[in-house]
Amino acid sequence: MDDKDLLSNDGANPHFAQLLTALSATATTRRRLLQAGLGSAALSFFGLPALAGPTGRAGIGFAPISISSDDVVRVPDGYIVQLLYAWGDPIADGPAFRADAGNSAGEQAEQAGMHHDGMHFFPWLVDGKPSSTHGLLCINHEYTDDGLLHPDGMVDWSHDKTRKSQNAHGVSVIEVELRESGGVLRWQLLRPSPYARRITARTPIRIAGPAAGTPDMRTRDDRRGNVVFGTLANCAMGHTPWGTYLTCEENFNSYFNGLVEPTADQKRYGIRANGAGFRWHEHDSRFDVATEANEANRFGWVVEIDPWQPAQAPVKRTALGRFKHECATVTLASDGRVVVYMSDDEAFEYLYKFVSSDRFKASEAAAGGRLLDDGTLYVARFDGDGKGRWIALQYGQNGLDPGNGFADQADILIRTRQAADLVGATKMDRPEWLAVDPQNGEVYCTLTNNRKRLVADAANPRAENAFGHIIRWREEQADAAAGVFDWDVFVLCGDPENADAARRGNIKGDAFASPDGLWFDRDGRLWIQTDASGSVLNRGDYQRLGNNQMLVADIASGEIRRFLTGPKACEITGISATPDSRSLFINVQHPGEAAGGRSSPSAPLAGSGWPANQFPGVTGGRPRSATLVVRRADGGVVGS
Ligand code: FEO
Ligand code: CA
Ligand code: CA
């Protein structure tokens, strides 16, 4: 047992005090907390092993599977895969999916969006305990393939097609339950459900925090600068101790038609003329920068959704900064302040964390969201000696003042990238997901790849980084609010048989590359999902790596084993489990994706026939992104 274990099990640490507060809260608060996942099986927010679960690091118990280039999902022997929720499935009593993509824009607003990405399972409360058979799933729909979305693709681009595309973006909230039918246990959507809803690129969303209402956030349609229609490019996510979901706006720039001569600020965010491949601006002028200069300032944020309050508008939390947000992984500092780890997924962008000013109090859980409106945003610098530092992006500090072009804190938050440039943050190899080890608070981050890197540095140690790596850090005193940390590289990905020694990596176990999704299960196994682009899969450097996949790492031994392989040209992304870890939810995004992300409507199945080719009775006609549930045939803990 080392000092990390001692900390995890130290009954006197402040996390434990918070737990006690939570468990002695009023009945209403307690119900909410438990629904939020703060039940006995989900105490990882507090850095504690689950009371009812095993203590210590659990190992990996399945036999690894081979790589695959086939058009199906494969899992180890003894596991069952169920298709739960595919693009076009009704969220409740709505219209069924049409194989010819003939559903209207209005129907799409009552159906699963396209391109499932990050998600989280929020358990129901039964007799005071979080359920592992009933809950709400929040699922991001990152973007659309408009070649598949409309019967004839993007020809005769219209207002209706724009509306359908907007309605296929955003988030699904669905109510799901594990039920027995004919002697077989299957997860099902509850239809109808009072919680079921779609949040789309057209849903009214409140803007909160320091940038709300400021001049750069005002538009012709919203002169107060505090309400925006929609969220989009919803990549990965987070969830809070008060039971809400955070959805992250990533590649928002590609929805805006920029100026022929963009401003420096627009350039820094990639907002350029003819850069709007989705063509929304042709029928919705707020996406045309020449018509509405400030609308682009209202995207690129973290958005909070309360799945338990279906009538409540989501909220863009501007204190968390504006960039191409991949995910927002929440933990608590030693003193109870809320810490959100975040990443900006583009080559040479940065890692961030937000620390709230106030502490999370279980007795005030219902008002938890306000904690995300007031705090300090930091950006990471990784030094060559294995140390690192969090640099505050705070007005008046570190040169962030009018002398360097920053007028106030709102300005810093709207132009977060430029603020981070000024303070000397470390340029990373496309940071994607972040995961906090429930057993010791160490933070892991996938750096998916960066072939554009010419010069290696300590934290990004390979030039032309074709395969990516996973970095990790340990905050000083294991306190998430600390200003400094120690870091190392957990693994360099690659193909151990690559002719170029620099590209082989140092994986102990099964080969993979382009890590993206990353998640710790309750027992401390690290799950890794890959997103190599279709242009490299199964060829060249990636010849021996197969389709995108999911693996499990044993942190104690460093061993990594392949658990799942996906169908053709998909990415595997999104992962969450029931509190008992016996049902694992994962997403298959964009099976069969064509180069450039747009399929031919005349040959919709050219890239993949999934999922209809694998699951009998599923409507096909198009490849469909989908949520799967993976369970063990004997009902055991997944991965054990
Ligand atoms: Fe949407 Fe960076 O993945
Ligand atoms: Ca991703
Ligand atoms: Ca990715």
XYZ file of C-alpha atoms in Angstrom, residues 378-602:
225
model
C -6.474 28.146 -15.648
C -4.423 26.817 -18.550
C -1.671 24.200 -18.253
C 2.044 24.541 -18.787
C 4.028 21.285 -18.861
C 7.719 21.770 -18.079
C 10.580 19.509 -19.126
C 11.413 18.471 -15.571
C 8.167 16.547 -15.044
C 6.561 19.466 -13.230
C 3.645 21.529 -14.445
C 1.842 24.705 -13.528
C -1.705 26.055 -13.836
C -1.647 29.660 -15.068
C -4.664 31.805 -14.188
C -6.568 33.407 -17.070
C -7.763 36.161 -14.817
C -8.131 39.815 -15.726
C -5.280 41.858 -14.293
C -3.001 38.837 -13.811
C -0.247 37.357 -15.994
C -0.385 40.264 -18.444
C -4.091 39.853 -19.187
C -4.896 43.558 -19.196
C -5.704 46.390 -21.621
C -2.007 46.816 -22.407
C -2.162 43.395 -24.092
C -5.603 43.867 -25.596
C -7.850 42.349 -22.911
C -10.587 44.701 -21.763
C -12.112 42.641 -18.951
C -12.814 39.088 -17.805
C -15.608 38.601 -20.353
C -13.112 39.440 -23.087
C -10.694 36.826 -21.729
C -13.450 34.203 -21.669
C -14.736 34.918 -25.188
C -11.131 34.925 -26.494
C -9.797 32.196 -24.238
C -7.353 30.895 -26.859
C -5.681 34.271 -27.246
C -5.423 34.661 -23.464
C -3.808 31.218 -23.213
C -1.386 32.132 -26.031
C -0.274 35.216 -24.107
C 0.503 33.414 -20.848
C 2.664 30.739 -22.483
C 0.523 27.599 -22.185
C 1.914 24.334 -23.619
C 0.715 23.463 -27.114
C -0.571 19.883 -27.013
C -1.149 17.135 -29.591
C -4.941 17.483 -29.828
C -6.205 16.972 -26.274
C -9.417 14.938 -26.139
C -11.003 13.262 -23.083
C -9.961 13.649 -19.447
C -10.587 11.117 -16.692
C -9.926 11.323 -12.960
C -8.704 8.142 -11.282
C -11.275 7.429 -8.540
C -8.595 5.815 -6.390
C -5.999 8.585 -6.216
C -7.266 11.665 -8.063
C -4.639 11.471 -10.833
C -5.862 12.914 -14.116
C -5.406 11.198 -17.487
C -5.804 12.892 -20.873
C -5.786 11.445 -24.378
C -3.677 13.320 -26.943
C -5.119 11.788 -30.052
C -2.388 12.563 -32.635
C -0.724 15.489 -34.355
C 1.074 14.837 -37.600
C 1.637 18.580 -37.912
C 4.064 18.665 -35.008
C 7.565 19.323 -36.331
C 9.370 19.754 -33.024
C 8.796 17.424 -30.098
C 8.678 18.690 -26.513
C 8.637 16.866 -23.183
C 4.863 16.486 -22.946
C 4.428 15.836 -26.668
C 7.545 13.739 -27.213
C 7.123 12.670 -30.844
C 7.362 14.814 -33.943
C 4.815 13.825 -36.629
C 2.803 12.183 -33.875
C 0.774 9.770 -36.002
C -0.468 7.551 -33.177
C -1.047 9.763 -30.148
C -0.365 9.221 -26.452
C -1.948 9.462 -23.021
C -0.515 11.884 -20.473
C -1.326 11.968 -16.756
C -0.660 14.270 -13.843
C -0.889 14.270 -10.082
C -1.877 17.552 -8.489
C 0.194 18.745 -5.524
C -1.134 17.195 -2.309
C -3.596 15.284 -4.524
C -5.720 18.443 -4.378
C -7.518 19.177 -7.660
C -7.361 22.922 -6.918
C -3.545 22.930 -6.653
C -1.468 25.360 -8.703
C 1.263 22.853 -9.607
C 1.451 19.181 -10.537
C 3.784 16.345 -11.481
C 3.189 14.689 -14.815
C 4.371 11.766 -16.943
C 3.399 10.000 -20.142
C 1.220 6.973 -19.326
C 1.572 5.365 -22.763
C 2.843 6.152 -26.244
C 0.441 4.546 -28.700
C 1.505 2.828 -31.897
C 2.070 -0.354 -33.813
C 4.855 -2.413 -32.220
C 5.699 -3.782 -35.666
C 6.106 -0.404 -37.360
C 9.329 -0.197 -39.367
C 10.075 3.154 -37.771
C 11.158 2.574 -34.152
C 9.848 6.009 -33.131
C 6.349 5.002 -34.178
C 6.194 1.707 -32.312
C 5.155 3.233 -29.022
C 5.463 1.431 -25.692
C 2.110 -0.285 -25.159
C 2.183 -3.279 -22.806
C -0.477 -5.381 -24.465
C -2.769 -4.819 -27.424
C -1.951 -2.257 -30.098
C -4.069 0.837 -30.663
C -3.702 4.437 -31.770
C -5.515 7.782 -31.859
C -6.920 7.465 -28.328
C -9.961 9.680 -27.735
C -12.666 8.526 -25.281
C -11.304 7.886 -21.778
C -13.144 6.799 -18.620
C -12.486 5.166 -15.278
C -14.970 2.596 -14.093
C -15.874 2.476 -10.406
C -13.167 -0.116 -9.723
C -10.361 1.918 -11.282
C -10.050 0.250 -14.691
C -9.235 2.793 -17.396
C -11.293 2.404 -20.591
C -9.778 3.795 -23.803
C -11.690 4.409 -27.045
C -10.088 5.199 -30.389
C -10.909 7.600 -33.194
C -8.511 7.149 -36.066
C -9.846 8.915 -39.121
C -11.310 6.861 -41.957
C -8.566 8.146 -44.238
C -5.896 6.213 -42.303
C -7.759 3.146 -40.946
C -6.438 -0.229 -42.105
C -3.732 1.215 -44.309
C -0.197 2.604 -44.078
C 0.858 3.128 -40.471
C -2.559 1.828 -39.394
C -2.449 -1.333 -41.528
C -2.213 -3.648 -38.531
C -4.505 -1.730 -36.142
C -7.924 -2.643 -37.566
C -11.117 -0.655 -37.144
C -11.570 1.726 -34.240
C -11.769 -0.070 -30.917
C -12.091 0.059 -27.144
C -9.517 -1.279 -24.687
C -9.061 -1.507 -20.942
C -5.901 -0.520 -19.065
C -4.863 -1.940 -15.718
C -3.278 1.087 -14.074
C -1.356 -1.033 -11.552
C 0.416 -3.230 -14.116
C 0.173 -0.967 -17.168
C -1.311 -3.804 -19.216
C -3.815 -2.844 -21.919
C -6.296 -5.347 -23.397
C -8.613 -4.997 -26.379
C -12.289 -5.320 -25.355
C -14.305 -4.235 -28.396
C -13.870 -3.594 -32.106
C -16.271 -1.453 -34.123
C -17.764 -1.695 -37.600
C -16.148 -0.127 -40.664
C -15.086 3.517 -40.639
C -16.783 4.298 -37.325
C -15.317 5.803 -34.201
C -16.003 4.304 -30.792
C -16.938 7.055 -28.351
C -19.114 7.744 -25.334
C -19.029 5.507 -22.279
C -20.984 5.240 -19.051
C -22.147 2.448 -16.765
C -24.843 1.630 -14.278
C -23.768 2.033 -10.626
C -23.266 -1.733 -10.333
C -21.004 -1.696 -13.430
C -22.960 -4.599 -14.908
C -24.328 -2.648 -17.885
C -21.927 -0.585 -19.971
C -23.270 1.963 -22.467
C -21.086 2.884 -25.442
C -21.633 4.657 -28.750
C -20.708 3.792 -32.320
C -20.380 7.031 -34.259
C -20.528 7.475 -38.034
C -20.215 3.841 -39.217
C -19.061 3.817 -42.843
C -18.139 7.495 -42.868
C -17.021 8.668 -46.299
C -13.991 10.871 -46.858
C -14.917 14.433 -45.923
C -17.776 13.187 -43.746
C -20.482 13.246 -46.432
C -21.829 10.060 -47.951
C -23.398 9.689 -51.361
C -27.209 9.525 -51.084
C -27.274 7.289 -54.150
